[in-house]
Amino acid sequence: MTTTAVSTYHALTEAEAIGLAAAHFPAGTDFECQEIGDGNLNYVYRVSDRSSGKGIIIKQALPYAKVVGESWPLTLKRAAIEAAALRKHGEYATGLVPEVYGTDEELAYTIMEDLSHLTIAREGLIQGKSYPKLSSDIGEYLAQTLFHTSDFALHPFEKKRLVAEFSNPELCKISEDLIFTDPFFDHETNDFEPELRETVEAIWHNDRLKLEAAKLKRSFLTEAEALLHGDLHTGSIFADDNETKVIDPEFAFYGPIGFDVGLFIANLIAQGITRTADGRGTIVAHIENTWQVFEMRFTELWENEGIEDFKKVPGYRESVLDKIFKDTLGFAGCELIRRTIGLAHVKDLDGIEDTEQRIESKKQALRIGETLILKRSELTSIQDVTELLKEL
């Protein structure tokens, strides 16, 4: 269901994209326009000055999912939600999201900062890059955005206003199905190699695992703790050795804090699985540092900016962080399973050319995913999690 009339919305032409960008450049600029999007849900145009190379990005939502086609319609409201989330998160995670220059809800586009000097983190990690600031920046981003949009920092009236503003049922339904439901059943959207069928069928028949997945799904459905990015993975991050920018929060909504943390860590785990023992150490360090920075900054914000009446009660902050940690592990487990056998995979695993190695890596991802879900109450530290990678 879309929020705009069919007669109003249309896909932007390159000429229209140039016209929209012109207001942000000097008169007489010689423009070049390229469609650079490779995602499933949007067109992305880069309009640049041929002489200086300076650019601007115009992202327009599609009314359907490209991965399936027009038979899977999508709301165009997600473009406005994405722009609003970038602005809201940018209030707190300074310098860690692109600047938004303008939006149009009817045509579902956002004009924003050009990040083409950076690379998508997933692509760089696959090539063996280390991105030394990645985990510190993402840990900071997570702490700042999740704390400041929660009841721990907001007046209840403002928090409830934001919950309503970021109601995003159509895209939440995608996550509900593709992350928490379909991979645990013999569903037509699932996608996996025949060599994995025995392992996958064991998941489908594991009632204990499905019970825990159901609990995590219920948390996702009912716990409006903070304004989430909603789809935070290494493909939603631009980076180089000195800079990190989080993009694409079109799945943004109010949900459990551990969801964003878990999705990012799961995607690091997927990359770690593909590396040799020597290269895996970099990913292990990123996983551990992500949680450690998040926990440290969240604690500082709690103590210095928290408005919760009970914030000084001994043990309360620790219990909040313990819940976030357990949720993080459970959501990470669901993400690993869905990225392996569900509809939308990750290039880290799918790009392994050797069939035998790819199948074994995917089995490892499924085993770690199951462990994180089933043993999330037993794994008490982030080192317990990275030990699962070290044991491969």
Short mmCIF file of N, CA, C and O in Angstrom, two decimals, residues 286-390:
data_model
loop_
_atom_site.label_atom_id
_atom_site.label_comp_id
_atom_site.label_asym_id
_atom_site.label_seq_id
_atom_site.Cartn_x
_atom_site.Cartn_y
_atom_site.Cartn_z
N HIS A 286 36.82 -6.21 16.00
CA HIS A 286 35.71 -5.31 15.69
C HIS A 286 34.45 -5.70 16.45
O HIS A 286 33.72 -4.83 16.95
N ILE A 287 34.16 -6.99 16.52
CA ILE A 287 32.96 -7.44 17.24
C ILE A 287 33.06 -7.05 18.71
O ILE A 287 32.12 -6.49 19.29
N GLU A 288 34.19 -7.36 19.32
CA GLU A 288 34.35 -7.06 20.74
C GLU A 288 34.32 -5.55 20.98
O GLU A 288 33.67 -5.08 21.93
N ASN A 289 34.97 -4.80 20.12
CA ASN A 289 35.03 -3.35 20.32
C ASN A 289 33.67 -2.69 20.11
O ASN A 289 33.33 -1.72 20.80
N THR A 290 32.88 -3.20 19.19
CA THR A 290 31.54 -2.64 18.97
C THR A 290 30.74 -2.67 20.26
O THR A 290 30.17 -1.65 20.69
N TRP A 291 30.69 -3.85 20.90
CA TRP A 291 29.93 -3.95 22.13
C TRP A 291 30.56 -3.12 23.25
O TRP A 291 29.86 -2.44 24.00
N GLN A 292 31.88 -3.18 23.37
CA GLN A 292 32.54 -2.47 24.46
C GLN A 292 32.34 -0.96 24.36
O GLN A 292 32.08 -0.29 25.36
N VAL A 293 32.45 -0.40 23.14
CA VAL A 293 32.23 1.03 22.97
C VAL A 293 30.77 1.37 23.23
O VAL A 293 30.46 2.36 23.90
N PHE A 294 29.86 0.55 22.70
CA PHE A 294 28.44 0.78 22.94
C PHE A 294 28.15 0.78 24.44
O PHE A 294 27.50 1.70 24.97
N GLU A 295 28.62 -0.22 25.16
CA GLU A 295 28.34 -0.34 26.59
C GLU A 295 28.95 0.83 27.36
O GLU A 295 28.30 1.42 28.24
N MET A 296 30.17 1.19 27.03
CA MET A 296 30.84 2.29 27.73
C MET A 296 30.12 3.62 27.50
O MET A 296 29.84 4.36 28.44
N ARG A 297 29.80 3.93 26.24
CA ARG A 297 29.15 5.20 25.94
C ARG A 297 27.72 5.23 26.47
O ARG A 297 27.25 6.26 26.97
N PHE A 298 27.00 4.11 26.37
CA PHE A 298 25.65 4.04 26.90
C PHE A 298 25.67 4.31 28.40
O PHE A 298 24.83 5.04 28.94
N THR A 299 26.66 3.75 29.09
CA THR A 299 26.79 3.95 30.54
C THR A 299 27.08 5.42 30.84
O THR A 299 26.48 6.00 31.77
N GLU A 300 27.96 6.04 30.08
CA GLU A 300 28.27 7.47 30.30
C GLU A 300 27.04 8.33 30.07
O GLU A 300 26.76 9.27 30.85
N LEU A 301 26.30 8.03 29.02
CA LEU A 301 25.08 8.81 28.74
C LEU A 301 24.04 8.60 29.83
O LEU A 301 23.35 9.54 30.23
N TRP A 302 23.90 7.38 30.29
CA TRP A 302 22.99 7.06 31.39
C TRP A 302 23.30 7.92 32.61
O TRP A 302 22.41 8.52 33.22
N GLU A 303 24.58 7.96 32.96
CA GLU A 303 24.99 8.68 34.16
C GLU A 303 24.90 10.19 34.01
O GLU A 303 24.53 10.90 34.94
N ASN A 304 25.23 10.70 32.82
CA ASN A 304 25.35 12.15 32.63
C ASN A 304 24.10 12.81 32.06
O ASN A 304 23.85 14.00 32.31
N GLU A 305 23.29 12.06 31.30
CA GLU A 305 22.15 12.67 30.61
C GLU A 305 20.83 11.97 30.87
O GLU A 305 19.79 12.44 30.43
N GLY A 306 20.87 10.86 31.58
CA GLY A 306 19.65 10.10 31.81
C GLY A 306 18.65 10.84 32.68
O GLY A 306 19.03 11.53 33.63
N ILE A 307 17.36 10.68 32.36
CA ILE A 307 16.30 11.34 33.13
C ILE A 307 15.44 10.32 33.88
O ILE A 307 14.50 10.71 34.57
N GLU A 308 15.79 9.05 33.76
CA GLU A 308 15.03 7.99 34.43
C GLU A 308 15.13 8.14 35.95
O GLU A 308 16.23 8.25 36.51
N ASP A 309 13.98 8.16 36.64
CA ASP A 309 13.97 8.36 38.09
C ASP A 309 14.74 7.28 38.83
O ASP A 309 15.30 7.53 39.90
N PHE A 310 14.78 6.08 38.26
CA PHE A 310 15.42 4.96 38.92
C PHE A 310 16.88 4.77 38.50
O PHE A 310 17.49 3.75 38.84
N LYS A 311 17.44 5.72 37.77
CA LYS A 311 18.74 5.47 37.15
C LYS A 311 19.86 5.24 38.17
O LYS A 311 20.86 4.58 37.86
N LYS A 312 19.70 5.75 39.40
CA LYS A 312 20.75 5.57 40.40
C LYS A 312 20.50 4.38 41.32
O LYS A 312 21.28 4.13 42.23
N VAL A 313 19.41 3.67 41.09
CA VAL A 313 19.14 2.48 41.90
C VAL A 313 20.17 1.41 41.55
O VAL A 313 20.33 1.05 40.38
N PRO A 314 20.91 0.90 42.54
CA PRO A 314 21.95 -0.09 42.26
C PRO A 314 21.40 -1.28 41.47
O PRO A 314 20.38 -1.87 41.83
N GLY A 315 22.09 -1.61 40.39
CA GLY A 315 21.73 -2.78 39.60
C GLY A 315 20.80 -2.51 38.44
O GLY A 315 20.66 -3.36 37.56
N TYR A 316 20.14 -1.34 38.42
CA TYR A 316 19.16 -1.11 37.36
C TYR A 316 19.84 -0.97 35.99
O TYR A 316 19.44 -1.60 35.02
N ARG A 317 20.85 -0.11 35.90
CA ARG A 317 21.55 0.05 34.63
C ARG A 317 22.13 -1.28 34.15
O ARG A 317 22.02 -1.63 32.97
N GLU A 318 22.70 -2.03 35.10
CA GLU A 318 23.27 -3.32 34.72
C GLU A 318 22.21 -4.27 34.17
O GLU A 318 22.45 -5.00 33.21
N SER A 319 21.01 -4.23 34.76
CA SER A 319 19.95 -5.11 34.27
C SER A 319 19.48 -4.69 32.88
O SER A 319 19.15 -5.53 32.04
N VAL A 320 19.45 -3.37 32.62
CA VAL A 320 19.08 -2.88 31.29
C VAL A 320 20.10 -3.34 30.26
O VAL A 320 19.75 -3.85 29.19
N LEU A 321 21.38 -3.17 30.55
CA LEU A 321 22.42 -3.57 29.61
C LEU A 321 22.46 -5.09 29.43
O LEU A 321 22.75 -5.59 28.33
N ASP A 322 22.15 -5.83 30.49
CA ASP A 322 22.11 -7.28 30.37
C ASP A 322 21.01 -7.72 29.42
O ASP A 322 21.20 -8.61 28.59
N LYS A 323 19.85 -7.07 29.52
CA LYS A 323 18.76 -7.39 28.58
C LYS A 323 19.15 -7.05 27.15
O LYS A 323 18.92 -7.83 26.22
N ILE A 324 19.77 -5.86 26.97
CA ILE A 324 20.19 -5.47 25.62
C ILE A 324 21.17 -6.49 25.06
O ILE A 324 21.10 -6.86 23.88
N PHE A 325 22.10 -6.96 25.90
CA PHE A 325 23.10 -7.92 25.44
C PHE A 325 22.45 -9.23 25.02
O PHE A 325 22.75 -9.77 23.95
N LYS A 326 21.56 -9.76 25.83
CA LYS A 326 20.88 -11.01 25.48
C LYS A 326 20.04 -10.84 24.21
O LYS A 326 20.02 -11.73 23.34
N ASP A 327 19.35 -9.70 24.11
CA ASP A 327 18.59 -9.43 22.88
C ASP A 327 19.52 -9.35 21.68
O ASP A 327 19.20 -9.87 20.60
N THR A 328 20.65 -8.69 21.87
CA THR A 328 21.64 -8.56 20.78
C THR A 328 22.02 -9.92 20.23
O THR A 328 22.05 -10.14 19.02
N LEU A 329 22.31 -10.86 21.13
CA LEU A 329 22.74 -12.18 20.69
C LEU A 329 21.61 -12.91 19.97
O LEU A 329 21.83 -13.54 18.92
N GLY A 330 20.40 -12.84 20.51
CA GLY A 330 19.27 -13.51 19.87
C GLY A 330 18.98 -12.95 18.49
O GLY A 330 18.78 -13.71 17.52
N PHE A 331 18.97 -11.64 18.37
CA PHE A 331 18.70 -11.02 17.07
C PHE A 331 19.84 -11.30 16.09
O PHE A 331 19.60 -11.50 14.89
N ALA A 332 21.08 -11.33 16.59
CA ALA A 332 22.20 -11.68 15.73
C ALA A 332 22.05 -13.10 15.19
O ALA A 332 22.33 -13.36 14.01
N GLY A 333 21.59 -14.01 16.04
CA GLY A 333 21.38 -15.38 15.59
C GLY A 333 20.34 -15.47 14.50
O GLY A 333 20.53 -16.17 13.48
N CYS A 334 19.23 -14.77 14.66
CA CYS A 334 18.19 -14.76 13.62
C CYS A 334 18.71 -14.18 12.32
O CYS A 334 18.39 -14.68 11.23
N GLU A 335 19.49 -13.11 12.42
CA GLU A 335 20.05 -12.48 11.22
C GLU A 335 21.00 -13.42 10.50
O GLU A 335 20.99 -13.51 9.26
N LEU A 336 21.84 -14.15 11.23
CA LEU A 336 22.75 -15.09 10.59
C LEU A 336 21.99 -16.19 9.84
O LEU A 336 22.35 -16.56 8.72
N ILE A 337 20.94 -16.69 10.44
CA ILE A 337 20.17 -17.76 9.80
C ILE A 337 19.47 -17.23 8.56
O ILE A 337 19.52 -17.84 7.49
N ARG A 338 18.84 -16.07 8.66
CA ARG A 338 18.10 -15.56 7.50
C ARG A 338 19.04 -15.14 6.37
O ARG A 338 18.70 -15.29 5.20
N ARG A 339 20.23 -14.63 6.70
CA ARG A 339 21.18 -14.22 5.66
C ARG A 339 21.82 -15.43 4.97
O ARG A 339 22.50 -15.29 3.96
N THR A 340 21.60 -16.61 5.53
CA THR A 340 22.17 -17.83 4.97
C THR A 340 21.15 -18.61 4.16
O THR A 340 21.47 -19.15 3.09
N ILE A 341 19.91 -18.68 4.64
CA ILE A 341 18.92 -19.52 3.96
C ILE A 341 17.65 -18.77 3.60
O ILE A 341 16.75 -19.35 2.97
N GLY A 342 17.53 -17.50 3.98
CA GLY A 342 16.33 -16.73 3.68
C GLY A 342 16.40 -16.06 2.32
O GLY A 342 17.21 -16.42 1.46
N LEU A 343 15.55 -15.07 2.12
CA LEU A 343 15.43 -14.44 0.80
C LEU A 343 16.63 -13.59 0.43
O LEU A 343 17.11 -13.63 -0.70
N ALA A 344 17.13 -12.78 1.37
CA ALA A 344 18.21 -11.84 1.07
C ALA A 344 19.49 -12.29 1.74
O ALA A 344 19.62 -12.25 2.96
N HIS A 345 20.46 -12.73 0.93
CA HIS A 345 21.72 -13.24 1.45
C HIS A 345 22.75 -12.13 1.59
O HIS A 345 22.45 -10.95 1.34
N VAL A 346 23.98 -12.51 1.97
CA VAL A 346 25.09 -11.56 2.02
C VAL A 346 26.19 -12.06 1.08
O VAL A 346 26.44 -13.26 0.96
N LYS A 347 26.84 -11.11 0.44
CA LYS A 347 27.89 -11.44 -0.52
C LYS A 347 29.07 -12.11 0.17
O LYS A 347 29.79 -12.90 -0.46
N ASP A 348 29.28 -11.81 1.45
CA ASP A 348 30.39 -12.43 2.19
C ASP A 348 30.36 -13.95 2.02
O ASP A 348 31.38 -14.58 1.74
N LEU A 349 29.18 -14.54 2.18
CA LEU A 349 29.03 -16.00 2.09
C LEU A 349 28.76 -16.45 0.65
O LEU A 349 29.38 -17.39 0.16
N ASP A 350 27.83 -15.78 -0.02
CA ASP A 350 27.46 -16.20 -1.37
C ASP A 350 28.61 -16.04 -2.35
O ASP A 350 28.65 -16.72 -3.38
N GLY A 351 29.54 -15.13 -2.06
CA GLY A 351 30.63 -14.87 -2.99
C GLY A 351 31.78 -15.86 -2.90
O GLY A 351 32.75 -15.74 -3.67
N ILE A 352 31.71 -16.83 -2.00
CA ILE A 352 32.76 -17.85 -1.92
C ILE A 352 32.64 -18.77 -3.13
O ILE A 352 31.65 -19.48 -3.30
N GLU A 353 33.65 -18.75 -3.99
CA GLU A 353 33.55 -19.47 -5.27
C GLU A 353 33.63 -20.97 -5.11
O GLU A 353 32.93 -21.71 -5.81
N ASP A 354 34.47 -21.47 -4.22
CA ASP A 354 34.59 -22.91 -4.03
C ASP A 354 33.34 -23.44 -3.35
O ASP A 354 33.00 -23.04 -2.24
N THR A 355 32.64 -24.35 -4.02
CA THR A 355 31.34 -24.83 -3.53
C THR A 355 31.46 -25.49 -2.16
O THR A 355 30.67 -25.21 -1.25
N GLU A 356 32.43 -26.34 -2.00
CA GLU A 356 32.58 -27.05 -0.73
C GLU A 356 32.86 -26.09 0.42
O GLU A 356 32.28 -26.20 1.50
N GLN A 357 33.72 -25.12 0.15
CA GLN A 357 34.04 -24.13 1.18
C GLN A 357 32.83 -23.25 1.49
O GLN A 357 32.57 -22.92 2.65
N ARG A 358 32.08 -22.88 0.45
CA ARG A 358 30.89 -22.04 0.66
C ARG A 358 29.85 -22.77 1.50
O ARG A 358 29.27 -22.19 2.43
N ILE A 359 29.61 -24.03 1.20
CA ILE A 359 28.62 -24.79 1.95
C ILE A 359 29.05 -24.94 3.40
O ILE A 359 28.24 -24.78 4.34
N GLU A 360 30.33 -25.23 3.62
CA GLU A 360 30.81 -25.38 5.00
C GLU A 360 30.71 -24.06 5.75
O GLU A 360 30.32 -24.03 6.93
N SER A 361 31.02 -22.95 5.10
CA SER A 361 30.92 -21.64 5.75
C SER A 361 29.48 -21.34 6.11
O SER A 361 29.19 -20.79 7.19
N LYS A 362 28.55 -21.70 5.23
CA LYS A 362 27.13 -21.45 5.53
C LYS A 362 26.65 -22.35 6.67
O LYS A 362 25.83 -21.91 7.50
N LYS A 363 27.14 -23.57 6.73
CA LYS A 363 26.79 -24.43 7.86
C LYS A 363 27.32 -23.84 9.16
O LYS A 363 26.64 -23.89 10.21
N GLN A 364 28.52 -23.27 9.12
CA GLN A 364 29.07 -22.62 10.31
C GLN A 364 28.21 -21.43 10.72
O GLN A 364 27.96 -21.22 11.91
N ALA A 365 27.76 -20.65 9.74
CA ALA A 365 26.90 -19.50 10.05
C ALA A 365 25.61 -19.96 10.71
O ALA A 365 25.13 -19.35 11.68
N LEU A 366 25.03 -21.05 10.21
CA LEU A 366 23.79 -21.56 10.79
C LEU A 366 24.02 -22.09 12.20
O LEU A 366 23.20 -21.86 13.10
N ARG A 367 25.16 -22.77 12.42
CA ARG A 367 25.45 -23.29 13.76
C ARG A 367 25.64 -22.16 14.76
O ARG A 367 25.12 -22.21 15.88
N ILE A 368 26.39 -21.14 14.36
CA ILE A 368 26.59 -20.00 15.26
C ILE A 368 25.27 -19.29 15.51
O ILE A 368 24.96 -18.88 16.63
N GLY A 369 24.46 -19.14 14.46
CA GLY A 369 23.15 -18.52 14.63
C GLY A 369 22.29 -19.26 15.64
O GLY A 369 21.68 -18.64 16.53
N GLU A 370 22.24 -20.57 15.52
CA GLU A 370 21.46 -21.37 16.47
C GLU A 370 22.01 -21.20 17.88
O GLU A 370 21.24 -21.05 18.84
N THR A 371 23.32 -21.22 18.03
CA THR A 371 23.93 -21.09 19.35
C THR A 371 23.59 -19.75 19.99
O THR A 371 23.26 -19.69 21.19
N LEU A 372 23.66 -18.69 19.21
CA LEU A 372 23.36 -17.37 19.76
C LEU A 372 21.92 -17.26 20.22
O LEU A 372 21.62 -16.60 21.22
N ILE A 373 21.02 -17.90 19.49
CA ILE A 373 19.61 -17.87 19.88
C ILE A 373 19.37 -18.72 21.12
O ILE A 373 18.75 -18.28 22.10
N LEU A 374 19.86 -19.94 21.10
CA LEU A 374 19.55 -20.89 22.17
C LEU A 374 20.32 -20.63 23.45
O LEU A 374 19.84 -20.94 24.54
N LYS A 375 21.52 -20.08 23.34
CA LYS A 375 22.38 -19.92 24.52
C LYS A 375 22.61 -18.45 24.87
O LYS A 375 23.60 -18.12 25.53
N ARG A 376 21.70 -17.58 24.45
CA ARG A 376 21.92 -16.16 24.70
C ARG A 376 21.91 -15.82 26.19
O ARG A 376 22.45 -14.78 26.57
N SER A 377 21.32 -16.66 27.02
CA SER A 377 21.36 -16.41 28.47
C SER A 377 22.61 -16.98 29.12
O SER A 377 22.96 -16.61 30.24
N GLU A 378 23.28 -17.89 28.41
CA GLU A 378 24.49 -18.51 28.95
C GLU A 378 25.76 -17.78 28.52
O GLU A 378 26.78 -17.83 29.21
N LEU A 379 25.71 -17.11 27.38
CA LEU A 379 26.86 -16.35 26.90
C LEU A 379 26.84 -14.99 27.60
O LEU A 379 26.01 -14.15 27.31
N THR A 380 27.74 -14.79 28.53
CA THR A 380 27.65 -13.63 29.42
C THR A 380 28.57 -12.49 29.05
O THR A 380 28.51 -11.43 29.67
N SER A 381 29.43 -12.67 28.06
CA SER A 381 30.34 -11.60 27.65
C SER A 381 30.51 -11.63 26.14
O SER A 381 30.25 -12.66 25.49
N ILE A 382 30.95 -10.53 25.57
CA ILE A 382 31.18 -10.49 24.13
C ILE A 382 32.32 -11.43 23.74
O ILE A 382 32.35 -11.96 22.62
N GLN A 383 33.23 -11.70 24.68
CA GLN A 383 34.30 -12.65 24.40
C GLN A 383 33.75 -14.07 24.26
O GLN A 383 34.30 -14.88 23.49
N ASP A 384 32.67 -14.39 24.97
CA ASP A 384 32.02 -15.68 24.78
C ASP A 384 31.51 -15.82 23.34
O ASP A 384 31.51 -16.91 22.77
N VAL A 385 31.08 -14.71 22.77
CA VAL A 385 30.57 -14.72 21.40
C VAL A 385 31.72 -14.90 20.41
O VAL A 385 31.66 -15.74 19.51
N THR A 386 32.77 -14.11 20.57
CA THR A 386 33.88 -14.22 19.61
C THR A 386 34.62 -15.54 19.73
O THR A 386 35.26 -15.98 18.78
N GLU A 387 34.50 -16.19 20.87
CA GLU A 387 35.10 -17.52 21.01
C GLU A 387 34.50 -18.49 20.01
O GLU A 387 35.17 -19.43 19.55
N LEU A 388 33.22 -18.29 19.66
CA LEU A 388 32.58 -19.15 18.66
C LEU A 388 33.26 -19.03 17.32
O LEU A 388 33.35 -20.02 16.57
N LEU A 389 33.74 -17.84 16.99
CA LEU A 389 34.49 -17.65 15.74
C LEU A 389 35.89 -18.23 15.84
O LEU A 389 36.39 -18.86 14.88
N LYS A 390 36.52 -18.03 16.98
CA LYS A 390 37.88 -18.53 17.14
C LYS A 390 37.95 -20.04 17.06
O LYS A 390 38.98 -20.61 16.69
#
